XYZ file of C-alpha atoms in Angstrom:
566
model
C 36.061 27.099 10.733
C 35.533 30.739 11.479
C 32.879 31.611 13.988
C 29.924 33.914 13.500
C 27.612 35.827 15.754
C 23.845 35.240 15.641
C 23.419 38.674 14.088
C 25.485 37.854 10.992
C 23.333 37.593 7.908
C 25.551 35.342 5.812
C 29.118 34.685 6.919
C 31.871 33.443 4.653
C 31.779 30.171 6.580
C 28.120 29.808 5.705
C 28.790 30.493 2.061
C 31.564 27.899 2.067
C 29.323 25.345 3.732
C 26.480 26.063 1.351
C 28.902 25.216 -1.400
C 29.459 21.868 0.249
C 25.916 21.155 1.370
C 25.269 18.841 -1.560
C 28.752 17.398 -1.836
C 29.334 16.353 1.730
C 32.428 18.502 2.190
C 30.833 21.339 4.157
C 34.169 22.958 4.774
C 36.860 20.267 4.677
C 39.618 22.053 6.585
C 41.103 20.622 9.789
C 38.623 20.073 12.588
C 38.705 22.623 15.429
C 39.756 21.556 18.909
C 37.141 21.232 21.686
C 36.489 24.470 23.578
C 36.157 24.285 27.349
C 36.369 21.258 29.676
C 35.730 18.056 27.740
C 36.924 14.476 28.047
C 39.316 14.302 25.088
C 40.232 10.718 24.270
C 43.981 10.148 24.286
C 45.092 7.769 21.545
C 48.382 7.036 19.843
C 46.686 6.695 16.475
C 47.504 9.305 13.849
C 45.300 9.880 10.818
C 46.730 8.083 7.816
C 49.394 6.148 9.719
C 48.353 2.882 8.023
C 47.966 4.432 4.573
C 49.845 3.513 1.420
C 50.956 6.530 -0.588
C 51.949 6.896 -4.218
C 53.231 9.734 -6.319
C 52.587 11.062 -9.797
C 51.596 10.190 -12.455
C 48.990 8.335 -10.366
C 49.003 9.827 -6.901
C 47.140 7.966 -4.198
C 46.842 7.923 -0.423
C 44.719 4.973 0.644
C 43.996 3.064 3.820
C 45.163 -0.344 2.690
C 42.637 -2.819 4.174
C 39.585 -0.566 3.808
C 40.295 0.665 0.275
C 41.506 -2.658 -1.088
C 38.645 -4.753 0.275
C 35.959 -2.236 -0.677
C 37.356 -1.543 -4.142
C 37.928 -5.227 -4.947
C 34.414 -6.197 -3.842
C 32.825 -3.411 -5.880
C 34.920 -4.112 -9.010
C 34.086 -7.830 -8.849
C 30.409 -7.126 -8.261
C 30.196 -4.662 -11.151
C 32.002 -6.966 -13.546
C 29.863 -9.988 -12.680
C 26.624 -8.001 -12.982
C 27.574 -6.561 -16.383
C 28.663 -9.977 -17.688
C 25.679 -11.979 -16.439
C 22.669 -9.622 -16.248
C 20.097 -12.250 -17.270
C 21.267 -14.600 -14.528
C 21.577 -12.023 -11.783
C 18.303 -10.194 -12.528
C 16.071 -12.848 -10.911
C 18.637 -13.262 -8.143
C 18.405 -9.582 -7.202
C 14.610 -9.670 -7.151
C 14.689 -12.736 -4.935
C 17.335 -11.211 -2.678
C 15.220 -8.118 -2.075
C 12.172 -10.229 -1.214
C 14.125 -12.550 1.093
C 15.716 -9.721 3.064
C 12.582 -7.583 3.386
C 10.276 -10.489 4.253
C 12.597 -12.064 6.826
C 14.173 -9.006 8.413
C 11.381 -6.431 8.271
C 10.937 -6.787 12.042
C 14.639 -6.055 12.569
C 14.577 -2.908 10.453
C 11.427 -1.651 12.214
C 12.806 -2.337 15.707
C 16.051 -0.573 14.824
C 14.163 2.433 13.419
C 12.115 2.655 16.606
C 15.290 2.500 18.711
C 16.767 5.435 16.796
C 13.632 7.557 17.262
C 13.316 6.727 20.961
C 17.004 7.482 21.553
C 16.713 10.885 19.878
C 13.519 11.808 21.745
C 14.994 10.553 25.022
C 18.137 12.650 24.602
C 16.059 15.736 23.795
C 14.150 15.345 27.071
C 17.078 14.200 29.249
C 19.818 16.274 30.945
C 22.246 14.857 28.365
C 20.586 17.157 25.843
C 22.471 20.104 27.356
C 25.858 18.798 26.193
C 27.255 21.129 23.557
C 28.938 19.755 20.434
C 32.454 21.166 20.325
C 32.731 21.720 24.075
C 30.821 23.838 26.615
C 32.398 27.065 25.352
C 31.897 26.383 21.643
C 29.713 28.763 19.651
C 27.762 27.888 16.489
C 29.637 28.206 13.232
C 26.453 29.285 11.433
C 23.511 31.553 12.068
C 20.236 29.832 12.925
C 18.659 30.690 9.573
C 21.727 29.487 7.671
C 21.810 26.257 9.653
C 18.113 25.586 8.989
C 18.591 26.242 5.274
C 21.353 23.662 5.116
C 19.220 21.093 6.949
C 16.510 21.831 4.371
C 19.031 21.217 1.607
C 20.030 17.909 3.150
C 16.361 16.893 3.276
C 15.811 17.225 -0.465
C 16.888 14.670 -3.032
C 16.056 12.379 -5.899
C 13.801 10.353 -3.603
C 11.350 13.207 -3.071
C 11.186 13.812 -6.807
C 10.608 10.128 -7.621
C 8.240 9.164 -4.810
C 6.584 12.530 -4.108
C 3.656 11.636 -6.390
C 3.825 7.867 -6.702
C 3.924 6.898 -3.028
C 0.930 8.883 -1.670
C -1.128 7.954 -4.736
C -0.164 4.294 -4.500
C -1.088 4.110 -0.809
C -4.338 5.969 -1.472
C -5.412 3.576 -4.227
C -4.581 0.514 -2.127
C -6.236 1.916 0.997
C -9.404 2.977 -0.841
C -9.831 -0.496 -2.334
C -9.430 -2.154 1.049
C -7.725 -5.434 1.915
C -7.607 -8.143 -0.744
C -7.575 -11.668 0.684
C -6.851 -14.790 -1.349
C -6.858 -18.197 0.347
C -6.810 -16.515 3.722
C -3.750 -14.382 2.919
C -3.718 -10.632 2.200
C -2.253 -9.899 -1.220
C -2.711 -6.114 -1.378
C -0.279 -3.301 -0.561
C -2.625 -1.268 1.645
C -1.182 0.155 4.870
C -2.804 -1.253 8.018
C -6.414 -2.267 7.290
C -6.990 0.325 4.586
C -10.062 2.577 4.381
C -12.409 0.786 1.940
C -14.710 3.219 0.134
C -13.742 6.172 2.372
C -12.032 8.784 0.187
C -11.022 11.141 3.000
C -10.008 8.262 5.259
C -7.947 6.700 2.459
C -6.280 10.067 1.732
C -5.349 10.574 5.379
C -4.098 6.997 5.774
C -2.080 7.247 2.567
C -0.421 10.476 3.663
C 0.205 9.128 7.178
C 1.976 6.097 5.691
C 3.998 8.338 3.357
C 5.017 10.718 6.138
C 5.976 7.698 8.246
C 8.560 6.861 5.577
C 9.846 10.435 5.227
C 9.416 11.876 8.729
C 10.882 11.151 12.148
C 12.229 7.659 11.501
C 14.554 8.392 8.558
C 15.771 11.605 10.130
C 16.422 9.802 13.410
C 18.663 7.431 11.430
C 20.606 10.368 10.024
C 20.649 12.124 13.400
C 22.205 9.123 15.161
C 25.080 8.970 12.670
C 25.549 12.744 12.639
C 25.469 13.026 16.438
C 27.929 10.162 16.853
C 30.367 11.659 14.339
C 30.070 15.172 15.777
C 30.427 14.037 19.401
C 33.552 11.954 18.922
C 35.178 14.390 16.489
C 34.354 17.732 18.147
C 34.272 16.716 21.810
C 36.614 13.719 21.934
C 39.214 14.837 19.399
C 39.057 11.707 17.225
C 39.103 11.551 13.386
C 35.802 12.202 11.607
C 35.267 8.550 10.641
C 32.713 5.884 11.539
C 35.248 3.765 13.378
C 35.957 6.590 15.842
C 32.422 6.225 17.186
C 33.259 2.782 18.542
C 36.279 3.837 20.604
C 34.307 3.691 23.902
C 33.395 0.075 23.079
C 36.531 -1.263 21.359
C 39.279 1.007 22.672
C 42.510 0.968 20.661
C 41.256 -2.088 18.755
C 39.093 0.314 16.763
C 42.173 1.184 14.686
C 42.593 -2.507 13.771
C 40.382 -5.045 12.039
C 37.184 -4.313 13.997
C 37.437 -0.717 12.776
C 38.312 -1.859 9.259
C 35.088 -3.881 9.162
C 33.034 -0.845 10.251
C 34.579 1.370 7.574
C 34.233 -1.261 4.831
C 30.549 -1.661 5.689
C 30.182 2.134 5.608
C 31.796 2.355 2.162
C 29.719 -0.483 0.728
C 26.448 0.761 2.213
C 27.034 4.324 1.030
C 28.054 3.342 -2.483
C 25.097 1.043 -3.077
C 22.723 3.537 -1.459
C 24.010 6.203 -3.828
C 23.830 3.829 -6.796
C 20.187 3.195 -5.943
C 19.476 6.925 -5.977
C 21.423 7.444 -9.211
C 19.569 4.605 -10.906
C 16.201 5.940 -9.768
C 17.189 9.404 -10.982
C 18.156 8.029 -14.384
C 14.821 6.212 -14.653
C 12.880 9.397 -13.936
C 15.003 11.787 -16.009
C 14.797 9.600 -19.143
C 11.050 9.190 -18.586
C 10.757 12.976 -18.357
C 12.656 13.488 -21.602
C 10.375 10.938 -23.220
C 7.298 12.740 -21.874
C 8.444 16.149 -23.137
C 10.319 15.325 -26.327
C 9.247 11.815 -27.238
C 12.702 10.345 -26.696
C 12.950 6.608 -26.157
C 13.293 5.640 -22.481
C 15.417 2.586 -23.273
C 18.262 1.057 -21.275
C 20.664 2.679 -23.721
C 19.304 6.174 -23.048
C 19.504 5.563 -19.284
C 23.096 4.404 -19.575
C 24.028 7.410 -21.730
C 22.456 9.729 -19.160
C 24.291 8.060 -16.259
C 27.589 8.309 -18.155
C 27.081 11.999 -18.949
C 26.027 12.919 -15.424
C 28.830 10.867 -13.873
C 31.286 12.681 -16.142
C 29.925 16.036 -14.963
C 30.166 14.931 -11.334
C 33.719 13.738 -11.920
C 34.620 17.083 -13.465
C 33.299 18.871 -10.395
C 35.471 16.639 -8.201
C 38.500 17.629 -10.246
C 37.683 21.350 -10.463
C 36.516 21.772 -6.860
C 33.243 22.830 -5.304
C 33.575 26.569 -5.867
C 33.673 26.247 -9.667
C 30.732 23.915 -10.103
C 28.833 22.253 -7.293
C 28.234 25.450 -5.315
C 26.426 27.121 -8.193
C 24.534 23.955 -9.081
C 23.433 23.514 -5.476
C 22.185 27.082 -5.221
C 20.292 26.756 -8.525
C 18.856 23.446 -7.371
C 17.505 24.880 -4.132
C 15.889 27.801 -5.946
C 14.285 25.514 -8.522
C 12.997 23.157 -5.813
C 11.305 26.018 -3.976
C 9.903 27.425 -7.228
C 8.447 24.058 -8.252
C 6.940 23.483 -4.796
C 5.308 26.927 -4.736
C 4.083 26.432 -8.294
C 2.286 23.200 -7.389
C 0.795 24.762 -4.237
C -0.477 27.855 -6.075
C -1.751 26.201 -9.262
C -2.926 22.950 -7.690
C -5.704 22.482 -5.113
C -4.252 25.214 -2.878
C -6.814 25.089 -0.078
C -6.693 21.299 0.080
C -2.895 21.378 0.241
C -2.787 23.981 3.016
C -5.459 22.333 5.147
C -4.193 18.877 4.235
C -0.756 19.725 5.630
C -2.170 19.908 9.155
C -4.659 17.094 8.628
C -1.908 14.843 7.351
C 0.300 15.664 10.342
C -2.566 14.741 12.659
C -3.126 11.478 10.779
C 0.582 10.703 11.046
C 0.474 11.254 14.787
C -2.520 8.933 15.093
C -1.028 6.154 12.949
C 2.667 6.239 13.851
C 2.397 3.557 16.552
C 0.554 0.915 14.493
C 2.767 1.666 11.478
C 5.836 1.229 13.697
C 4.678 -2.128 15.056
C 7.297 -4.683 13.897
C 5.035 -7.640 14.584
C 1.716 -6.476 13.151
C 0.807 -9.070 10.571
C -2.145 -7.393 8.847
C -0.127 -5.509 6.232
C 2.911 -7.675 5.520
C 3.130 -6.673 1.851
C 3.129 -2.990 2.700
C 5.811 -3.449 5.343
C 7.974 -5.665 3.124
C 7.629 -3.669 -0.069
C 7.799 -0.169 1.383
C 8.970 0.210 4.975
C 11.773 -2.370 5.074
C 13.199 -1.054 1.796
C 13.037 2.554 2.957
C 14.680 1.870 6.295
C 17.523 -0.016 4.591
C 17.905 2.760 2.004
C 18.060 5.485 4.658
C 20.540 3.441 6.672
C 22.781 2.979 3.620
C 22.667 6.755 3.033
C 23.355 7.602 6.681
C 27.188 7.891 6.534
C 26.847 10.368 3.667
C 24.055 12.549 5.073
C 25.256 12.113 8.664
C 28.732 13.405 7.885
C 27.317 16.509 6.211
C 24.980 17.261 9.129
C 27.823 16.744 11.615
C 30.061 19.191 9.773
C 27.569 22.065 9.972
C 26.279 21.515 13.532
C 29.258 22.297 15.731
C 28.369 24.663 18.571
C 24.772 23.434 19.011
C 23.611 21.580 22.079
C 22.509 17.987 21.610
C 18.929 19.114 22.313
C 19.047 21.867 19.686
C 20.747 19.566 17.220
C 18.297 16.676 17.528
C 15.214 18.890 17.619
C 16.225 20.674 14.425
C 17.434 17.577 12.559
C 14.234 15.673 13.360
C 11.691 18.455 12.910
C 12.842 20.850 10.167
C 13.519 18.358 7.331
C 10.504 16.266 8.361
C 8.164 19.257 7.996
C 9.658 20.102 4.604
C 9.094 16.509 3.480
C 5.492 16.606 4.766
C 4.795 19.798 2.804
C 6.391 18.371 -0.347
C 4.454 15.099 -0.169
C 1.205 16.901 0.672
C 1.594 19.237 -2.305
C 2.694 16.709 -4.921
C 0.926 13.598 -3.671
C -2.174 15.472 -2.576
C -2.475 17.130 -5.988
C -2.204 13.760 -7.732
C -4.890 12.277 -5.474
C -7.205 15.241 -6.140
C -6.674 14.869 -9.904
C -7.488 11.175 -9.664
C -10.667 11.796 -7.678
C -11.667 14.394 -10.307
C -11.610 11.657 -12.954
C -8.092 11.960 -14.425
C -6.590 8.468 -14.724
C -3.299 9.455 -16.346
C -1.319 9.463 -13.111
C -2.526 6.098 -11.837
C -2.069 4.479 -15.251
C 1.491 5.775 -15.695
C 4.700 4.030 -14.662
C 6.231 5.228 -11.378
C 8.894 7.317 -13.094
C 6.269 9.100 -15.225
C 3.709 9.911 -12.538
C 5.277 13.248 -11.586
C 5.036 14.475 -15.171
C 1.482 13.199 -15.601
C 0.465 15.099 -12.471
C 2.084 18.279 -13.809
C 0.268 17.806 -17.140
C -2.990 18.829 -15.446
C -1.513 22.119 -14.213
C -0.644 25.238 -16.260
C 2.741 25.628 -17.954
C 3.256 21.871 -18.175
C 6.312 22.017 -20.427
C 8.098 24.508 -18.175
C 7.285 22.780 -14.888
C 8.184 19.357 -16.300
C 11.494 20.672 -17.615
C 12.257 22.142 -14.184
C 11.475 18.742 -12.695
C 13.939 17.055 -15.068
C 16.631 19.624 -14.267
C 16.081 19.076 -10.537
C 16.491 15.321 -10.890
C 19.665 15.714 -12.953
C 21.297 18.234 -10.620
C 20.386 16.131 -7.569
C 21.983 13.304 -9.517
C 25.206 15.294 -10.067
C 25.534 16.619 -6.527
C 24.755 13.242 -4.953
C 27.413 11.508 -7.030
C 29.967 14.233 -6.352
C 29.321 14.366 -2.620
C 29.181 10.604 -2.287
C 32.611 10.211 -3.842
C 34.059 12.708 -1.356
C 32.539 10.998 1.681
C 33.472 7.489 0.540
C 36.994 8.624 -0.273
C 37.414 10.150 3.188
C 36.468 6.833 4.770
C 38.642 4.782 2.391
C 41.586 7.139 2.976
C 41.639 6.458 6.715
C 39.967 9.728 7.650
C 42.082 12.003 5.449
C 39.989 14.793 3.978
C 42.493 15.977 1.380
C 43.151 12.707 -0.428
C 44.509 12.827 -4.024
C 42.018 13.578 -6.777
C 42.534 10.331 -8.777
C 41.009 8.164 -6.071
C 37.984 10.466 -5.857
C 37.620 10.007 -9.600
C 37.750 6.248 -9.004
C 34.854 6.305 -6.541
C 32.817 8.737 -8.619
C 33.242 6.569 -11.714
C 32.289 3.386 -9.918
C 29.144 4.912 -8.476
C 27.979 5.393 -12.052
C 29.180 1.938 -13.136
C 27.383 0.244 -10.249
C 24.186 2.115 -11.106
C 24.492 0.975 -14.738
C 25.239 -2.598 -13.713
C 22.236 -2.741 -11.404
C 19.905 -1.235 -14.019
C 21.030 -3.817 -16.566
C 20.974 -6.596 -14.008
C 17.392 -6.177 -12.891
C 16.283 -2.553 -12.985
C 14.593 -1.021 -9.964
C 14.386 -4.411 -8.203
C 18.161 -4.815 -8.411
C 18.729 -1.286 -7.104
C 16.421 -1.934 -4.177
C 18.000 -5.326 -3.503
C 21.501 -3.945 -3.048
C 20.322 -1.048 -0.880
C 18.478 -3.503 1.356
C 21.245 -6.101 1.522
C 23.981 -3.570 2.372
C 21.725 -1.697 4.771
C 21.078 -4.856 6.788
C 24.598 -5.363 8.260
C 25.119 -1.620 8.619
C 22.046 -1.500 10.870
C 24.116 -3.394 13.437
C 26.767 -0.685 13.181
C 24.180 2.027 13.920
C 22.778 0.129 16.897
C 26.305 -0.071 18.295
C 26.672 3.663 17.658
C 23.613 4.290 19.878
C 25.370 2.658 22.820
C 28.579 4.583 22.091
C 26.647 7.876 22.010
C 25.228 7.235 25.465
C 28.658 6.390 26.865
C 30.206 9.457 25.272
C 27.503 11.850 26.505
C 27.593 10.426 30.036
C 31.355 11.041 30.091
C 30.766 14.638 28.998
C 28.260 15.220 31.813
C 30.677 13.784 34.377
C 33.379 16.137 33.127
C 31.067 19.128 33.532
C 29.755 18.085 36.961
C-alpha cells in the first residue's frame, strides 16, 4: 500500500480501500513488510504450498483440506435442507433454543472477556505497540480511517432491527415481568420498568445499545487485532490460522490450522446467509408495503437469486466497476435517511435521548452482562445469545476488513477507534429510528407495534413526510447492503479456503457467492428466521473457542513486541 501524510485529503490508497470497504478486499495487493525492529516469525511455510491447482476451462487454486471439507459440508447441508424443509424446520427452531438456553452463559462470558481484553490493552503499556512495526505510518488519513470504520459499522442488521428491537424492549419493559407458575415468560430486559414510560424507554435503549455497542465491536476488534498483529508485525499470512502460531507453532499449518480455517469458513458463510435472509425478508416486505407485491417465499427466493447474481457479477467484473460505486451510494443514502428521520421525527427527543441513552447504557451494562442473572432468561436467550453468536460468526469477515485498513496505528489508537466510533454511530441510529417508533407508539399510533418485524421500519416511516421516498430509500439500502455483503463475504471466504491466497481464480469466488445465496434460500424454506438464527448460533458456538484462543495469542504476540523494543 502507498503511504499518506496526515495532511492528505483523500489519497489514492484511501479511494482504493473505500472501494473495498464493503467487499472485504480493502486493497488486496501483497502485504507490506514490518518497518523497524519487530519479532518476525521465521517459518518454512509458503502461502499456497498445500494447494491444488487447475487450469482452464475451470481454473482453481484451493487449499485441499479446508476447501473440500467446507464445500462438501455446505453442499450436503443445502441439499438436505432443500429436500426436507418440513422435517428440518422444527429441528432448526429446536436447535436455536437448545444452544441459546444452554450456552447463553458461555457467550456472555466470552463477550465480557473480549471487552475486558480490549479495555485492558488500551490502558496498558502494550497499547503503544504499532501495527506494522515501530516505524510504520498510517496508510490512511484519520478522517478517511474513521469513515471506513463507520462503513463497517453499518449493515442489514441496523436496517432490520433499528426499529423493531428498541420498540420490542420498550413494550416488554413497560408491561413489566410476566410470571406463570413461578416462571417468567416475558422478554423484558432485567426487571423491566412497569408503568414507567421514561424508565422503559431508557431501559429499552440501554438493552439495544448493549447488543450494538462495545461487546460486538470488541468481538470484531479481537479478530482484527489478531490478524493485523500477526500479518503486519510477524510476517505471517493474513489468515485465521496464523494467529495461533504462538500456541501451536509449525503445527498450525497442519490439521489444527485446518480446523480453525474450516470453522472460520463455516461461521462466516452461515453468518452471511443469516444477514442475506433477513435482508430478503425486509426488502420483500418493503416492496409489499409500497407496491402491494406479495411477500411470499417465492418472491423472497426470486430476490435472493437476483441479488446473488448481481453480487456474482461484481466478483467477476471487479470492485472498481461495481461495488465501489454501490458502496459510495449506499453510504450517502444511509446518511440521508438518518438525517431525514432526525429532522422530521421527534428531533429534540432524539438529540437529548442520544445522551440519555448512553447514560442508561453505562448504568445497565454490568447487570446486562451478568452471565448468571436468572431474572431475564428469555431476554438473554432470545436476544443476547443470538446476537453474540451472530457477531462472532461475522467476525472473520469484518475483522479482516478492519485489519486491512488499520496498519500504522498503535494498538491503543486502533482499539479506541474500533470500539468507540462504530458504537456511537450505532447508538445514534438506534436512538433515531427506535426512539421515533417509541414516540409514535406513545402518541397513539399502533401500526408499528402491530406490524411484523420486517415491516416495522416502513410503518415507522409512514408517520413521517415523504413516506414513499424514504421507504424506497430504505429498500435500496437493504438491497445494496445485501449485494456488498454477499460480494465481500465470497472474497473473504475464498481467501481462507485458498490457503491465504488473495488472488485466487474467479470461478471459486463464484462458487462461494452462489452458495451464500443458496444457503440463505435453503434456510428460509427450512424454517424462516428461526432457521437463519439457528445456524448463526450453532456455527458461532465452536468459533467462540477460536476467538478465546486468539485472545491468548494476542497477549503473547504483543509481549514479544514489547521485549523486542525494550
